[in-house]
Tab-separated table of C-alpha atoms in Angstrom:
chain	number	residue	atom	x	y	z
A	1	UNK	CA	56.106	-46.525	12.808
A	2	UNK	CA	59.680	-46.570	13.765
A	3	UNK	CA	61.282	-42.736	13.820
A	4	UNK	CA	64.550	-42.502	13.094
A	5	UNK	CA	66.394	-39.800	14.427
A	6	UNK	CA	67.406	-38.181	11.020
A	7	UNK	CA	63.798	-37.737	10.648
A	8	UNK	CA	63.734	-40.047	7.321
A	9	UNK	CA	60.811	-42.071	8.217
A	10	UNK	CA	58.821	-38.713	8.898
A	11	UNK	CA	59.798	-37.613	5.142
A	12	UNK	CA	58.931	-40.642	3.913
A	13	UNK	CA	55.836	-41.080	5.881
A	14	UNK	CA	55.060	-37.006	4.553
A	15	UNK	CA	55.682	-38.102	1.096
A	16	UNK	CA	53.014	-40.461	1.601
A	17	UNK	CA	50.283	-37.896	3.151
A	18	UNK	CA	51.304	-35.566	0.466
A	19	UNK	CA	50.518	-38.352	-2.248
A	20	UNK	CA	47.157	-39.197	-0.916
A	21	UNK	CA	46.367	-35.809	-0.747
A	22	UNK	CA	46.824	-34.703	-4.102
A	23	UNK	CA	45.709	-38.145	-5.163
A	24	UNK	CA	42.076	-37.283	-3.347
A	25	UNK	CA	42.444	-33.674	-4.149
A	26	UNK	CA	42.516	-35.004	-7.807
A	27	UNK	CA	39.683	-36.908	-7.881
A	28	UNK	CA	37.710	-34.471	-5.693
A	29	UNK	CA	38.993	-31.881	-8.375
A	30	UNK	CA	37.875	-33.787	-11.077
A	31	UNK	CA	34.293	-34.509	-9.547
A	32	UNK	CA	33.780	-31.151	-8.922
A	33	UNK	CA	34.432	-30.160	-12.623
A	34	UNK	CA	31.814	-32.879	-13.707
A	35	UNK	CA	29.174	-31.300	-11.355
A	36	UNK	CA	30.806	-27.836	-12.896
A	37	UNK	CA	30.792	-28.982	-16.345
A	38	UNK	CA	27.193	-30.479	-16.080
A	39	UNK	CA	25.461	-26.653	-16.941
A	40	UNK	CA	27.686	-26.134	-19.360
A	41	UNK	CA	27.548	-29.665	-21.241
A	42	UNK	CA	23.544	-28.965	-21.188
A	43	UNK	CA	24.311	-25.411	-22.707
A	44	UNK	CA	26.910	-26.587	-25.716
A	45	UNK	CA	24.045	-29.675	-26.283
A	46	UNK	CA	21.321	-26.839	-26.541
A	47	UNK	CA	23.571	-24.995	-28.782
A	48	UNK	CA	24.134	-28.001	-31.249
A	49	UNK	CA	19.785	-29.126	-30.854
A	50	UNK	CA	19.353	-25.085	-32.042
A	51	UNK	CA	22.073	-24.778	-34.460
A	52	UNK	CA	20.345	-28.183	-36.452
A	53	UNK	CA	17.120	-27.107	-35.726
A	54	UNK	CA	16.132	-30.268	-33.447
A	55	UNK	CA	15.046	-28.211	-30.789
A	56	UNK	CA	14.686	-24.496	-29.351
A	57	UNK	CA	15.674	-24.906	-25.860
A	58	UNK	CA	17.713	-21.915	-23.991
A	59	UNK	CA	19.324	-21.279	-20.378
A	60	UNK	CA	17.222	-18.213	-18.847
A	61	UNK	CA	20.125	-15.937	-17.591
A	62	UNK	CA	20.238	-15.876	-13.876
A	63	UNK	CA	18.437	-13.115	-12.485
A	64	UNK	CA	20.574	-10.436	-11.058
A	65	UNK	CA	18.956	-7.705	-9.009
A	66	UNK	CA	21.087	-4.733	-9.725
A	67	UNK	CA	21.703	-1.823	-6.910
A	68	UNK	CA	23.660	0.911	-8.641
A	69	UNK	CA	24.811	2.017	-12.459
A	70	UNK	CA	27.792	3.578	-13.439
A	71	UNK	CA	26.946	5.479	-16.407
A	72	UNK	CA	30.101	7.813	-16.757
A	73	UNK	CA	31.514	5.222	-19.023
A	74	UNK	CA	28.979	3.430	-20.601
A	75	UNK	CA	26.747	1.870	-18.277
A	76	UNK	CA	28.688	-0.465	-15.769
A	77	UNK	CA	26.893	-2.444	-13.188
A	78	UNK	CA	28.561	-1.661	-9.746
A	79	UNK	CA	26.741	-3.130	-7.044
A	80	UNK	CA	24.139	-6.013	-7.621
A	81	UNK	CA	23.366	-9.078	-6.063
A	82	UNK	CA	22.535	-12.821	-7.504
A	83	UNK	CA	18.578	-13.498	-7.210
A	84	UNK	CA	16.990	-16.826	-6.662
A	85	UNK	CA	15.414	-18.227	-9.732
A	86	UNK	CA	11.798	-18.770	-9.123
A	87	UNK	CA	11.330	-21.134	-11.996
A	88	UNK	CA	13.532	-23.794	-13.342
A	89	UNK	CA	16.705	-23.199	-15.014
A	90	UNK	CA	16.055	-24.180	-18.931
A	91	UNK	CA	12.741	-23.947	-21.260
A	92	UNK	CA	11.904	-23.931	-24.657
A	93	UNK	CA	9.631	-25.619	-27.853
A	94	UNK	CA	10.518	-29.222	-29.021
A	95	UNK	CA	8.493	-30.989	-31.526
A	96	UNK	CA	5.916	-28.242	-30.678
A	97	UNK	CA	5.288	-28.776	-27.146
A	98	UNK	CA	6.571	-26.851	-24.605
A	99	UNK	CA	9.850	-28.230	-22.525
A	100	UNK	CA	11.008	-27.008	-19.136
A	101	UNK	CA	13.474	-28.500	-16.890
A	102	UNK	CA	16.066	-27.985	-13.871
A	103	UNK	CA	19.328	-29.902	-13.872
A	104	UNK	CA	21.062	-31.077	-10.636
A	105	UNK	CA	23.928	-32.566	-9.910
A	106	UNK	CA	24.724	-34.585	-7.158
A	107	UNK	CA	27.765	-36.509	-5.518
A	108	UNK	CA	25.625	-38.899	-3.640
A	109	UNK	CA	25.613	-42.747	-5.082
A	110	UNK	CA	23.015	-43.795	-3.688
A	111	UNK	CA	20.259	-41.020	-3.806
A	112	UNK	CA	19.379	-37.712	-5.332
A	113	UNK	CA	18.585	-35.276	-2.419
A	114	UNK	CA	15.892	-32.941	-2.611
A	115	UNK	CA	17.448	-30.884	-0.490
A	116	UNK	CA	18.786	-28.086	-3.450
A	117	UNK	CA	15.637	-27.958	-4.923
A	118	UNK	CA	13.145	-24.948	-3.978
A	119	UNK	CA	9.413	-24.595	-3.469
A	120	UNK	CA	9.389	-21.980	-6.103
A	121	UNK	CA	10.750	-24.750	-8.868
A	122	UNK	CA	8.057	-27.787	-7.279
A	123	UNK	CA	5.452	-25.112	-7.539
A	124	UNK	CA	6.297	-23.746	-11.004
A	125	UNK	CA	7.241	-27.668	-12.899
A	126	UNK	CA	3.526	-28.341	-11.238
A	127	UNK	CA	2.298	-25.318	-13.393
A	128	UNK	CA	4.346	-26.808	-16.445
A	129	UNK	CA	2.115	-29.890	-16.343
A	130	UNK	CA	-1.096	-27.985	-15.568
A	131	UNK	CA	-0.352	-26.250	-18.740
A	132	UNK	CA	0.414	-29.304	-20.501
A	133	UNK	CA	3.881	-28.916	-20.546
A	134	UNK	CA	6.783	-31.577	-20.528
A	135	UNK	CA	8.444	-30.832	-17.230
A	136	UNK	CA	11.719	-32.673	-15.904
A	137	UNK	CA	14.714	-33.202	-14.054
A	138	UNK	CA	17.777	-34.220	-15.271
A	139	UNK	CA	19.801	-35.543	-12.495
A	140	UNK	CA	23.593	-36.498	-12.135
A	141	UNK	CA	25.188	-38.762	-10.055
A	142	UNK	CA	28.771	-37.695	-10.535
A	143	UNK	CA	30.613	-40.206	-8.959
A	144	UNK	CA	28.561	-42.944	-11.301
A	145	UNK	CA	29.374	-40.802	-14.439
A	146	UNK	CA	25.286	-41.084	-15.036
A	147	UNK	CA	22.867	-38.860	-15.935
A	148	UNK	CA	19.551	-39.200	-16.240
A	149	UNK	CA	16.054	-37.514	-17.161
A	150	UNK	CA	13.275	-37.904	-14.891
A	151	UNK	CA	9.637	-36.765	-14.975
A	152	UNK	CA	8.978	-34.262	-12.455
A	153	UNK	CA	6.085	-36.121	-11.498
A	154	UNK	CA	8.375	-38.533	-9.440
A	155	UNK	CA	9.945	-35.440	-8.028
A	156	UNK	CA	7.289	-33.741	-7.359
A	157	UNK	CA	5.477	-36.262	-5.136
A	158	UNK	CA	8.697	-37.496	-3.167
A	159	UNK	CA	8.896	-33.547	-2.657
A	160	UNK	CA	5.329	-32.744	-1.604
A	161	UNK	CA	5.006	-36.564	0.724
A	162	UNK	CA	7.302	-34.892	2.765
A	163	UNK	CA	8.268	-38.158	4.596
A	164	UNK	CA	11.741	-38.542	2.349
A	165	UNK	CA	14.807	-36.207	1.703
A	166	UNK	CA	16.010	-37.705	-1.478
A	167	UNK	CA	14.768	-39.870	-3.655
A	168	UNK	CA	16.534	-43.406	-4.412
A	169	UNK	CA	19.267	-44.293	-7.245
A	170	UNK	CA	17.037	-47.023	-8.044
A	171	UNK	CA	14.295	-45.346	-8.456
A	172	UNK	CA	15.892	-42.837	-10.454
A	173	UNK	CA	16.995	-45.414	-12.635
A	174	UNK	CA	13.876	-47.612	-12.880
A	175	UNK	CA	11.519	-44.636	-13.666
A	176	UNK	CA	14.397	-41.995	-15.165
A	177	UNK	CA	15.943	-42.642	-19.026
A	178	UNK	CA	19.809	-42.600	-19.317
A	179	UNK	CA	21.118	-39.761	-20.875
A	180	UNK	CA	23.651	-41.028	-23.433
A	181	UNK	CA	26.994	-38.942	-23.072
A	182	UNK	CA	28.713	-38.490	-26.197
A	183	UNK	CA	30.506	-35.743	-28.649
A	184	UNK	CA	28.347	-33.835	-31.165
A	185	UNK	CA	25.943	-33.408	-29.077
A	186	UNK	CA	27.372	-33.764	-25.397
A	187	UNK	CA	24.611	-35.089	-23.534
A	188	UNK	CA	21.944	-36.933	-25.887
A	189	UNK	CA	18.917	-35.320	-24.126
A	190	UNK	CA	16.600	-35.412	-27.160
A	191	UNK	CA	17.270	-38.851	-27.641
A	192	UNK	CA	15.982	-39.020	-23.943
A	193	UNK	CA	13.172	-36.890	-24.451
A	194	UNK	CA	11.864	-39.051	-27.404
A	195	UNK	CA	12.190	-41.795	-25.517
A	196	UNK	CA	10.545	-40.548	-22.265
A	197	UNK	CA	7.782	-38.570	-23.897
A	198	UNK	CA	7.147	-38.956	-27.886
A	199	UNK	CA	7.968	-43.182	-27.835
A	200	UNK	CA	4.054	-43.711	-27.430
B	1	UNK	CA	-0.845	41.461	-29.512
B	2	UNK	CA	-0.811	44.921	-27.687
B	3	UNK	CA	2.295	45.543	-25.961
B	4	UNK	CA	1.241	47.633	-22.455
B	5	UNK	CA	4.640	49.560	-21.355
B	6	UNK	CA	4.161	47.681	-17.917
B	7	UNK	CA	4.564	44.695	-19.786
B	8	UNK	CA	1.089	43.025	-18.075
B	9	UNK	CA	0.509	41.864	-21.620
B	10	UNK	CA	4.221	39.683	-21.846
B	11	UNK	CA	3.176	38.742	-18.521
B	12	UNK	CA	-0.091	37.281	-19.607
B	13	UNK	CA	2.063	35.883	-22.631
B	14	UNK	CA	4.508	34.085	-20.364
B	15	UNK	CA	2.025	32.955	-18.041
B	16	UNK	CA	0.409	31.338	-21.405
B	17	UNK	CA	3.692	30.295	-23.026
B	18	UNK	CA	4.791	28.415	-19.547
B	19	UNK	CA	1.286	26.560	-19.745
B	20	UNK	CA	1.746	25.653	-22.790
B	21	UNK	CA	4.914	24.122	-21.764
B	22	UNK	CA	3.694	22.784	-18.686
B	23	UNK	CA	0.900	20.912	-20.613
B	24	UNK	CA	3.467	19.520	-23.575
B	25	UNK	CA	5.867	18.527	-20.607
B	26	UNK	CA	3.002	16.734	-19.245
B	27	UNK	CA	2.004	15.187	-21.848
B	28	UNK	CA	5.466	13.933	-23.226
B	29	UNK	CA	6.044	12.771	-19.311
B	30	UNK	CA	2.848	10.900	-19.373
B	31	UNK	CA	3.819	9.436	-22.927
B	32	UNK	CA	7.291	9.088	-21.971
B	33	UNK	CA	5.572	6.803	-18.673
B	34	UNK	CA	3.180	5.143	-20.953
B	35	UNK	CA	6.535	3.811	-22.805
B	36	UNK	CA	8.146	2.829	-19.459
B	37	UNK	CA	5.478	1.329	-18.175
B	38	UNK	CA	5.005	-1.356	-21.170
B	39	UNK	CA	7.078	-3.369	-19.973
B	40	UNK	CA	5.685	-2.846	-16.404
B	41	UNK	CA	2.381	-3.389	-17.518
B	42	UNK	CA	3.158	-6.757	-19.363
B	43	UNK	CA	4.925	-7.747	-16.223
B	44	UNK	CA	1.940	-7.147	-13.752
B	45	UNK	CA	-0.493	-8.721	-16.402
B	46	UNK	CA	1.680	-12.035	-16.754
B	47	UNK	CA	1.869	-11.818	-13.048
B	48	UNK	CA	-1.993	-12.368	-12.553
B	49	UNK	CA	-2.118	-15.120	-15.307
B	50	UNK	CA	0.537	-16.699	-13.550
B	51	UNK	CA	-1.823	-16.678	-10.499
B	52	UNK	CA	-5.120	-17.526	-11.940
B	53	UNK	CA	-3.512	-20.435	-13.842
B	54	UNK	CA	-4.665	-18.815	-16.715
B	55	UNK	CA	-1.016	-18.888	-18.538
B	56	UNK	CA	2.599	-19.650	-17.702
B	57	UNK	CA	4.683	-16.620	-19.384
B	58	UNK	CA	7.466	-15.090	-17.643
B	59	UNK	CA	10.079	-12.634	-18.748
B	60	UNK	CA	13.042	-13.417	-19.284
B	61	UNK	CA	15.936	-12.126	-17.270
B	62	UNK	CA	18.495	-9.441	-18.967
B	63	UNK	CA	21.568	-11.317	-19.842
B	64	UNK	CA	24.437	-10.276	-17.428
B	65	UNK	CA	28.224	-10.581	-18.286
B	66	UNK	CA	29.892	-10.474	-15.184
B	67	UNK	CA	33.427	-9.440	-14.852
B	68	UNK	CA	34.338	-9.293	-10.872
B	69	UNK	CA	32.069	-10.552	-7.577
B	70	UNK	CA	33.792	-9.419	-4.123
B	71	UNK	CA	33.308	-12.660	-1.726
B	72	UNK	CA	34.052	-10.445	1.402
B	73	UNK	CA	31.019	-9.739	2.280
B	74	UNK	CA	28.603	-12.154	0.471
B	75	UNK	CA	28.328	-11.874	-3.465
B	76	UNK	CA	28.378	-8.545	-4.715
B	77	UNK	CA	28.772	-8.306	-7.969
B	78	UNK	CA	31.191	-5.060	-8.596
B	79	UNK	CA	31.743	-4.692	-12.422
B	80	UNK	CA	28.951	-5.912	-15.036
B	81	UNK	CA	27.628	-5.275	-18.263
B	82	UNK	CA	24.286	-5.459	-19.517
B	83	UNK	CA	24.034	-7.821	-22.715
B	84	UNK	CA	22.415	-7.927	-25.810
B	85	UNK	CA	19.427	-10.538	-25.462
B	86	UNK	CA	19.782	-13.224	-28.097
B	87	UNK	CA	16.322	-14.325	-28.190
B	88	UNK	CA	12.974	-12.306	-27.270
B	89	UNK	CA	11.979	-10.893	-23.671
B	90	UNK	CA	8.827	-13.153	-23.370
B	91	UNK	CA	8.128	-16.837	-23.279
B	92	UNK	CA	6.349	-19.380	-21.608
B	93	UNK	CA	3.165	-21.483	-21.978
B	94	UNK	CA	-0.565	-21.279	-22.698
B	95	UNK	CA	-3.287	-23.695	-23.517
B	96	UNK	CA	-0.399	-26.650	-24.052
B	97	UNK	CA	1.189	-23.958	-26.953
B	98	UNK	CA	4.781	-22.435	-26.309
B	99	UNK	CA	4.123	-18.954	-26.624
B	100	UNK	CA	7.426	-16.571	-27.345
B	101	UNK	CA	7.106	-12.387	-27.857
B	102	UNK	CA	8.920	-9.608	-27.771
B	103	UNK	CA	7.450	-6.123	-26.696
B	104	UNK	CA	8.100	-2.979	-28.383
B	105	UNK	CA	7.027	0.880	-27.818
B	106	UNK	CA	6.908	3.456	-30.538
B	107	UNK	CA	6.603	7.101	-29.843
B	108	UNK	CA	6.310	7.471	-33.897
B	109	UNK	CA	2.373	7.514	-35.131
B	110	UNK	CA	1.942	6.472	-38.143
B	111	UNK	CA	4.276	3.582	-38.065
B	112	UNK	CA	6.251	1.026	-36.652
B	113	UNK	CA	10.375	1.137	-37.181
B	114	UNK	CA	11.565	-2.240	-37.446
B	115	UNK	CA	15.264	-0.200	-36.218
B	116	UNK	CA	15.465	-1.428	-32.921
B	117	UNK	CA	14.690	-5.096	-33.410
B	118	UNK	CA	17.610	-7.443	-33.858
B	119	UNK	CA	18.532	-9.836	-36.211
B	120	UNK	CA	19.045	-12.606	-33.692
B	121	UNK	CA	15.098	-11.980	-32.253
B	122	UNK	CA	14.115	-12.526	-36.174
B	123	UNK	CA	16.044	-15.925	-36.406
B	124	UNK	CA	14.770	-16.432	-32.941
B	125	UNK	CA	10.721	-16.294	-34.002
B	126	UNK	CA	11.245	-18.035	-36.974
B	127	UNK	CA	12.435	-21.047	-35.804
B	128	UNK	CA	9.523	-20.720	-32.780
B	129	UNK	CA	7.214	-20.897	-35.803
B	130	UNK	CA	9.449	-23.553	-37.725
B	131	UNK	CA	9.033	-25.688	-33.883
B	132	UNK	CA	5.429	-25.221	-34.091
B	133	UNK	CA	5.271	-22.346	-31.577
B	134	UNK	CA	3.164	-18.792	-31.298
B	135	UNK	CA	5.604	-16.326	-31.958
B	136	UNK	CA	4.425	-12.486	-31.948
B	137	UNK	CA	4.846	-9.013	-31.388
B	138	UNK	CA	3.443	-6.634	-28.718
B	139	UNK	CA	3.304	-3.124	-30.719
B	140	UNK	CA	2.380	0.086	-28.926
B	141	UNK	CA	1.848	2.968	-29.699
B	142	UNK	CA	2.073	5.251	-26.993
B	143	UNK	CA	0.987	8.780	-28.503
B	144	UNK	CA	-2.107	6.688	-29.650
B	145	UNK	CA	-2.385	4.689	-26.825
B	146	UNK	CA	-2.845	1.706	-28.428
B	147	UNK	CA	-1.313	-1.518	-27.854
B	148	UNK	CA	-1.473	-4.447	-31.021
B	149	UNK	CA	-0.477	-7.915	-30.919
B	150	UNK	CA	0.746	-8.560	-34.595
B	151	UNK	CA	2.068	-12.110	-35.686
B	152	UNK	CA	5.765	-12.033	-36.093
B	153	UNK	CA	5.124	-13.147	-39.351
B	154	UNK	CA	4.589	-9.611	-40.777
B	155	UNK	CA	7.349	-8.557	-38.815
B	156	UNK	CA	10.040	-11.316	-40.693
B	157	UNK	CA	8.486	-10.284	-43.833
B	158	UNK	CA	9.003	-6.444	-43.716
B	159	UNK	CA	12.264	-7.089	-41.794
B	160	UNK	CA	13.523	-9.484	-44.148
B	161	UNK	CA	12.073	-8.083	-47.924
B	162	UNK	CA	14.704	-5.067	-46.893
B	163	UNK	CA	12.026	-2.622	-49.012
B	164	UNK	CA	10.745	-0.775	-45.948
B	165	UNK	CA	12.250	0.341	-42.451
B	166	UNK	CA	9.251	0.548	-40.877
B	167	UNK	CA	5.332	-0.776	-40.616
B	168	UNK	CA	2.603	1.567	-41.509
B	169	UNK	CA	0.248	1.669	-38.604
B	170	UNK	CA	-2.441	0.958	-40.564
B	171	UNK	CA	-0.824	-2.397	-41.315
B	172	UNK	CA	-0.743	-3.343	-37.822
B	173	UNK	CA	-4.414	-1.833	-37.131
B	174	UNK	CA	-5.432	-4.625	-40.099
B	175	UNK	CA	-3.317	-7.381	-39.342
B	176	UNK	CA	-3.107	-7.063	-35.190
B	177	UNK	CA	-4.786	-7.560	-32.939
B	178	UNK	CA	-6.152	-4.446	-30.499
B	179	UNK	CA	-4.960	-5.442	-26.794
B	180	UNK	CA	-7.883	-3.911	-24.473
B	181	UNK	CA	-6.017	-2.090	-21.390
B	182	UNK	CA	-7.970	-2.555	-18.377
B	183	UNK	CA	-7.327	-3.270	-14.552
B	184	UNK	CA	-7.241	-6.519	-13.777
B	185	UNK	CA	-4.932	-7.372	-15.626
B	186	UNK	CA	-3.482	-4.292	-16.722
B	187	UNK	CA	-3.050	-5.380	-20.755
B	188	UNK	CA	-5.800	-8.514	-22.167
B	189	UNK	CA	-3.290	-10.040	-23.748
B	190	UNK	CA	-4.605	-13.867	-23.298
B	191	UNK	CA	-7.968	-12.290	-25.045
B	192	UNK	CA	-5.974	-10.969	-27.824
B	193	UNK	CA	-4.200	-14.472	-28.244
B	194	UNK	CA	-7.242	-16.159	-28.051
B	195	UNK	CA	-8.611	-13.942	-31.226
B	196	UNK	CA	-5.277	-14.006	-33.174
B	197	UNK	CA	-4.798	-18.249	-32.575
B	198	UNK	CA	-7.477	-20.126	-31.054
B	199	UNK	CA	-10.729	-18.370	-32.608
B	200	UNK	CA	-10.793	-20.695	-35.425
């Protein structure tokens, strides 16, 4: 680059570093509000399944280990800390079997890592199943704009093998159903369900 | 009574007055733990039937509406409220049936009040029953220490007919169940839910 002494190619050349990096702070901005907006397009979905009576699925609130109570005006949590959920994030009764899943996002195109997921959840969707539950991931790949359900079974033994950190996108999407994204509801999970679980 | 003029006798009074006391204190303190310690107990119990693979019911968490976390040292959460739960404290899984309850202790002992359940738990277990779900009550009564699982059924029906504020005890005694308190676990609640659903 040739610099000018009036400094114009450095302005110009600053324009250009300033584009890219809203341009990439943009996408990375939007990205991030898909993995955001993942919880909460699974919550309004729920909502609509419960309002119609499809399904009775709910978030369990996130367990909060509280420290100290304020009580001189009411009673107003001052100190308390975030706990780990030991089980999975959502449960609840669809066409009278029991339903429990975990949702996870991920940025990765070409494999979901396992990395985010704890022993407490593998142990716990393995209890699901001894119970004769229907137990499940649903998994999205951001960047792809896909989301998909998979059977914790698949998750479960790519977990426990040990000898891989994150299972394929092709073998999420050979073994997983597509979860259709649409309006009223969101995310078409039942749609997925029936397909995965009630089709036979 | 005699009164002596060196007042031995008001002594001997007081001496029986502040027993008396002692023993009511203890015995409201004892009741008083028996109430606190429902919830405790149905923890501990769920606990081991967690652990024995016996059943896969977990209380929920108490909803949390968090106003203000200070990131400067970790995530302490510095003003919160506690919030109403929309749906029942119990849920989970047992013998492939969803199983959904909510726990309630009455000090009162010759009935149940229906005042401190909520609308939103009664629209809650009837559309657990509507999914094909168990959906019940855990009723005790402390001064009587006795604990009764009773269908929510009977609950909807008092709560909703609008005739009666409260369940005679004797209607629970006929239409419950009796939940034996032992040690291990602390409350036989799988027992009772094997009398009240899978005995016929």
């Amino acid at each position: 680059m040739i610099r000018y002494p009036n400094g114009k190619a450095f302005e110009h050349q600053a324009k250009v570093e300033r584009k890219k990096k809203r341009t990439s702070e943009e996408i990375s901005l939007s990205a991030a509000n898909r993995g955001m907006n993942l919880e909460n397009d699974i919550n309004i979905s729920l909502e609509y399944y419960r309002e119609q009576n499809i399904a009775l699925i709910y978030k369990r609130p996130t367990p909060i280990n509280i420290v100290k109570v304020d009580y001189s005006h009411g009673a107003k949590i001052i100190d308390a800390y975030f706990e780990e959920q030991s089980t999975t994030d959502y449960n609840g009764i669809y066409r009278g079997m029991y339903i429990d899943f975990e949702a996870k996002n991920t940025k990765n195109k070409t494999s979901f890592p396992l990395a985010n997921i704890t022993d407490h959840q593998i142990v716990h969707l393995k209890k699901v199943k001894l119970h004769g539950g229907i137990a499940f991931f649903v998994i999205s790949f951001q960047l792809r704009d896909e989301i998909y359900l998979l059977d914790s079974e698949y998750v479960i033994n790519y977990y426990g093998s040990g000898k891989r950190k994150s299972i394929p996108y092709e073998e999420v999407k050979k073994n997983g159903c597509l979860i259709e994204i649409g309006y009223m509801p969101r995310l078409h999970l039942i749609e997925a369900i029936d397909t995965m679980y009630f089709s036979k």
